[in-house]
Amino acid sequence: MERIERPYYPIIYVRGYAMTRDEIVETTSTPFMGFEAGSTKMRQAQDGSVVKFVFESPLVRLMKDHNYRDVYEFGAERRDRISPRCIVIHRYYDPADPAFGDGRTPSIIDAATSLGRRIEELRDSVCGNNAAMRRDFRVYLVAHSMGGLICRCLLQNPEVASAQTRAMVDKVFTYATPHNGIEVGGINLPNLLSINDLNNFNRTNMGKYLKVPKDKVNTLGKAEFPPQRMFCLIGTNSRDYAAAHGLSSFAVGALSDGLVRIANAYVEGAPRAFVNRSHSGYFGIVNSEEGYQNLVRFLFGDTCATAQLDITALPFPPEIEAARRKGKKIQSSYYIESTVAPRGAYTYELTSRTQANQCAIRRSYDEMFNADGSVSREARSPVLFSVFLDSGRIMAGSEIAFSIDLAVCNAGYEVDGALFLKNHIPGEHLFRNTLVLFAKPADGGGWRLRYVWSDDQWAGGPKNEAELDAARTKAIGIVQQAPDVFSVPLRSAKGFAAELKLSLSAWQ
């Protein structure tokens, strides 16, 4: 009997919504229900040529990179002698296929209840009667779209599974899950729209099966499962979602993955990343390198990094400042962009929040400034990202290295209600640079962090030592143990000033 080795727990994949009977039959006819889907796309190589980039699928990569196995043998699903490093598909749609069941489509509660039973059966199959293994047994839930709501129903609805069963869930990773429902034309799908179970995404109905108020459906409510252990991967590409011949993308609109709006795709308090992928299809979020790299670092990584930006000076152009001093009313918006990639990344980013991808952080003038034009102390400091890193994947030196492309720009100014275009220069940033960070555990405990601004010098050259911000050490970070919080100054010749607060913590 194989031993259970943290962090390589069994993975249960929970697929998303199938609207029609044909779609249900199509998915039940496949052994891995989409987790085996890969993609082949073109990219430009360093020599200028355009070549194929092949992503083999998360299933294949987990098998090749981390020695996971499926549970099929001789055309059947094994029920005993299963390896702890296994990938199991939660086939909750089987009863809806007349070939396998009675043709009745299971509800969210039905699917969550059967997921609980599947976890218990998997524990028995992996551990047998070994008391120590049964005590150590845990699972990872990996879910796409509606599958994430099924996982949350299991964790949040006490009528679905026992506390013992819920405690066996170690982490949850969701791709493009409508944690706050689905909206069409800015309106949540109505509860009356029960055809093909579309009311699964109505907030009133969600509140019932998630056991939370309808205005709090993107929270875990009273569940004991900590939101820090639920990762939300958010798609930002609405253009390439081809479902319903593009009508879904058109109806849902921009600022979405073509089906789920960005603002509805996360659980409050959970770490999240943004990738320029659509809800599904050839450009889909599950069959993407970005999705896989976030998945394996969240499940198997050992380091968490979270960044927050404290802006202390946000200057106006001279003409706008002169108008402000004359008592004219100034209105503007600011975009904060951040893109994170680990050392060695060539074809992917862990997260990217940019204007081009329609997901940059936006702050309005009124949110940022006092009446006298100074930056308000009450201005919210945005969390730029939470990423997970793996010291076992270090390819050079002894430090975990990752880069952050940072940019702050203005979207345009209004002076006394009129758009100020005379001296507007498109793409004129208040700040823009690439910060390369080098982190490793320090002697005697804690962390050491060094950095380089790579637009100014080579990343392999002399590095600056980041200062530990003792006053903020317990203030941010998404892990339970207190992180070390470092402060990195941001300055520009235009007068922009800020402090990047970066927390580092061990992740288990």
Short mmCIF file of C-alpha atoms in Angstrom, two decimals, residues 110-304:
data_model
loop_
_atom_site.label_atom_id
_atom_site.label_comp_id
_atom_site.label_asym_id
_atom_site.label_seq_id
_atom_site.Cartn_x
_atom_site.Cartn_y
_atom_site.Cartn_z
CA ASP A 110 -27.47 16.14 -5.68
CA ALA A 111 -24.07 16.60 -7.33
CA ALA A 112 -22.52 17.87 -4.08
CA THR A 113 -23.97 14.97 -2.10
CA SER A 114 -22.55 12.43 -4.53
CA LEU A 115 -19.21 14.28 -4.41
CA GLY A 116 -19.15 13.75 -0.64
CA ARG A 117 -19.80 10.04 -1.12
CA ARG A 118 -17.05 9.93 -3.76
CA ILE A 119 -14.55 11.40 -1.29
CA GLU A 120 -15.49 8.80 1.32
CA GLU A 121 -15.23 5.95 -1.21
CA LEU A 122 -11.84 7.25 -2.36
CA ARG A 123 -10.55 7.31 1.22
CA ASP A 124 -11.63 3.68 1.66
CA SER A 125 -10.04 2.70 -1.67
CA VAL A 126 -6.73 4.40 -0.93
CA CYS A 127 -6.40 3.68 2.79
CA GLY A 128 -8.31 0.47 3.45
CA ASN A 129 -8.33 -0.14 7.18
CA ASN A 130 -4.99 1.57 7.82
CA ALA A 131 -5.83 3.96 10.68
CA ALA A 132 -2.81 6.23 10.18
CA MET A 133 -3.52 6.65 6.45
CA ARG A 134 -7.19 7.31 7.08
CA ARG A 135 -6.22 10.02 9.55
CA ASP A 136 -3.84 11.65 7.04
CA PHE A 137 -6.12 11.29 4.01
CA ARG A 138 -7.00 14.53 2.19
CA VAL A 139 -8.18 15.44 -1.31
CA TYR A 140 -7.82 18.37 -3.68
CA LEU A 141 -10.92 19.53 -5.53
CA VAL A 142 -10.25 21.05 -8.95
CA ALA A 143 -13.33 22.45 -10.65
CA HIS A 144 -14.38 24.31 -13.78
CA SER A 145 -17.28 26.76 -13.87
CA MET A 146 -20.39 25.32 -12.18
CA GLY A 147 -18.19 22.56 -10.74
CA GLY A 148 -16.83 25.15 -8.31
CA LEU A 149 -20.36 25.79 -7.02
CA ILE A 150 -20.79 22.05 -6.46
CA CYS A 151 -17.58 22.04 -4.41
CA ARG A 152 -18.76 25.04 -2.41
CA CYS A 153 -22.15 23.42 -1.78
CA LEU A 154 -20.32 20.42 -0.32
CA LEU A 155 -18.28 22.68 1.96
CA GLN A 156 -20.99 25.18 2.91
CA ASN A 157 -24.22 23.22 3.13
CA PRO A 158 -24.22 21.08 6.31
CA GLU A 159 -27.10 18.97 4.94
CA VAL A 160 -24.95 17.72 2.07
CA ALA A 161 -22.05 16.01 3.88
CA SER A 162 -20.73 15.37 7.35
CA ALA A 163 -18.13 17.58 9.01
CA GLN A 164 -15.73 14.64 8.81
CA THR A 165 -16.15 14.45 5.03
CA ARG A 166 -15.74 18.21 4.57
CA ALA A 167 -12.57 18.10 6.68
CA MET A 168 -10.99 15.77 4.12
CA VAL A 169 -10.89 18.60 1.54
CA ASP A 170 -7.47 20.23 1.77
CA LYS A 171 -7.60 22.78 -1.09
CA VAL A 172 -10.00 23.87 -3.82
CA PHE A 173 -8.94 25.31 -7.18
CA THR A 174 -11.63 26.83 -9.40
CA TYR A 175 -11.38 27.81 -13.06
CA ALA A 176 -13.87 30.48 -14.19
CA THR A 177 -16.50 29.69 -11.56
CA PRO A 178 -19.44 32.14 -11.32
CA HIS A 179 -19.04 32.50 -7.56
CA ASN A 180 -21.37 35.52 -7.59
CA GLY A 181 -23.73 34.22 -10.26
CA ILE A 182 -24.06 34.92 -13.97
CA GLU A 183 -25.30 38.20 -15.42
CA VAL A 184 -26.63 38.94 -18.88
CA GLY A 185 -26.83 42.59 -19.82
CA GLY A 186 -25.88 43.46 -16.24
CA ILE A 187 -28.86 41.53 -14.80
CA ASN A 188 -28.53 38.34 -12.78
CA LEU A 189 -30.21 35.35 -14.44
CA PRO A 190 -33.77 35.22 -13.07
CA ASN A 191 -34.84 32.46 -10.70
CA LEU A 192 -37.79 31.68 -12.96
CA LEU A 193 -35.44 30.65 -15.76
CA SER A 194 -35.50 26.98 -14.78
CA ILE A 195 -35.11 25.61 -18.31
CA ASN A 196 -31.94 23.50 -18.49
CA ASP A 197 -31.25 24.43 -14.83
CA LEU A 198 -30.06 27.94 -15.69
CA ASN A 199 -31.44 29.10 -12.34
CA ASN A 200 -28.43 27.38 -10.74
CA PHE A 201 -26.74 30.76 -11.31
CA ASN A 202 -29.47 32.96 -9.84
CA ARG A 203 -28.29 34.50 -6.55
CA THR A 204 -31.48 33.73 -4.68
CA ASN A 205 -31.22 30.07 -5.62
CA MET A 206 -27.46 30.07 -4.97
CA GLY A 207 -28.04 31.45 -1.50
CA LYS A 208 -30.32 28.49 -0.73
CA TYR A 209 -27.91 25.72 -1.71
CA LEU A 210 -24.83 27.58 -0.41
CA LYS A 211 -26.53 28.53 2.87
CA VAL A 212 -25.72 32.24 2.65
CA PRO A 213 -27.81 35.39 2.10
CA LYS A 214 -28.44 36.11 -1.59
CA ASP A 215 -26.30 39.26 -1.41
CA LYS A 216 -23.38 37.24 0.04
CA VAL A 217 -23.22 34.32 -2.39
CA ASN A 218 -19.54 34.93 -3.16
CA THR A 219 -18.62 34.22 0.48
CA LEU A 220 -18.10 30.93 2.29
CA GLY A 221 -20.56 31.98 4.97
CA LYS A 222 -20.31 29.90 8.13
CA ALA A 223 -18.24 27.14 6.51
CA GLU A 224 -15.18 26.08 8.46
CA PHE A 225 -13.20 25.83 5.24
CA PRO A 226 -10.84 28.85 5.10
CA PRO A 227 -11.11 31.01 1.95
CA GLN A 228 -7.32 31.18 1.86
CA ARG A 229 -7.31 27.56 0.67
CA MET A 230 -9.62 28.23 -2.28
CA PHE A 231 -7.93 29.64 -5.37
CA CYS A 232 -9.98 31.44 -8.03
CA LEU A 233 -8.53 31.60 -11.54
CA ILE A 234 -10.33 34.33 -13.48
CA GLY A 235 -10.52 34.55 -17.27
CA THR A 236 -10.39 37.96 -18.95
CA ASN A 237 -10.82 37.07 -22.65
CA SER A 238 -14.44 37.64 -23.67
CA ARG A 239 -13.72 37.79 -27.39
CA ASP A 240 -12.76 34.17 -28.02
CA TYR A 241 -15.64 32.42 -26.26
CA ALA A 242 -17.49 30.73 -29.12
CA ALA A 243 -20.43 29.14 -27.25
CA ALA A 244 -23.85 29.75 -28.85
CA HIS A 245 -22.07 31.09 -31.95
CA GLY A 246 -20.71 34.01 -29.95
CA LEU A 247 -24.09 35.10 -28.56
CA SER A 248 -23.04 34.39 -24.96
CA SER A 249 -19.99 36.60 -25.26
CA PHE A 250 -22.08 39.33 -26.86
CA ALA A 251 -24.79 39.15 -24.18
CA VAL A 252 -22.45 39.01 -21.19
CA GLY A 253 -20.17 41.65 -22.67
CA ALA A 254 -16.61 42.79 -21.99
CA LEU A 255 -14.96 42.54 -18.57
CA SER A 256 -15.70 38.81 -18.63
CA ASP A 257 -14.44 35.47 -19.93
CA GLY A 258 -17.38 35.38 -22.34
CA LEU A 259 -19.76 33.87 -19.78
CA VAL A 260 -18.70 34.93 -16.27
CA ARG A 261 -17.99 38.55 -15.47
CA ILE A 262 -14.61 39.23 -13.85
CA ALA A 263 -16.28 40.83 -10.83
CA ASN A 264 -18.32 37.64 -10.21
CA ALA A 265 -15.55 35.07 -10.57
CA TYR A 266 -14.01 34.98 -7.09
CA VAL A 267 -14.79 34.13 -3.48
CA GLU A 268 -14.35 36.95 -0.99
CA GLY A 269 -11.03 36.55 0.84
CA ALA A 270 -9.69 33.91 -1.54
CA PRO A 271 -6.47 34.31 -3.56
CA ARG A 272 -7.05 34.93 -7.23
CA ALA A 273 -5.18 35.31 -10.51
CA PHE A 274 -6.20 36.82 -13.85
CA VAL A 275 -5.32 35.18 -17.17
CA ASN A 276 -6.27 36.26 -20.68
CA ARG A 277 -8.31 33.14 -21.41
CA SER A 278 -11.94 32.54 -22.28
CA HIS A 279 -14.45 30.42 -20.38
CA SER A 280 -13.81 27.35 -22.55
CA GLY A 281 -12.98 26.31 -26.10
CA TYR A 282 -9.70 26.50 -28.00
CA PHE A 283 -8.68 29.57 -26.00
CA GLY A 284 -10.19 28.17 -22.80
CA ILE A 285 -8.94 28.63 -19.27
CA VAL A 286 -8.73 24.91 -18.34
CA ASN A 287 -6.73 23.84 -21.38
CA SER A 288 -4.11 26.54 -20.93
CA GLU A 289 -0.52 26.69 -19.76
CA GLU A 290 -1.43 29.61 -17.49
CA GLY A 291 -4.12 27.54 -15.80
CA TYR A 292 -1.80 24.59 -15.27
CA GLN A 293 1.06 26.64 -13.85
CA ASN A 294 -1.23 28.29 -11.30
CA LEU A 295 -2.80 24.94 -10.44
CA VAL A 296 0.42 23.08 -9.64
CA ARG A 297 1.91 25.94 -7.65
CA PHE A 298 -1.23 26.31 -5.55
CA LEU A 299 -1.47 22.56 -4.92
CA PHE A 300 2.22 21.68 -4.56
CA GLY A 301 4.09 24.95 -4.02
CA ASP A 302 5.66 26.05 -0.74
CA THR A 303 5.68 29.86 -0.94
CA CYS A 304 2.95 32.49 -1.13
#
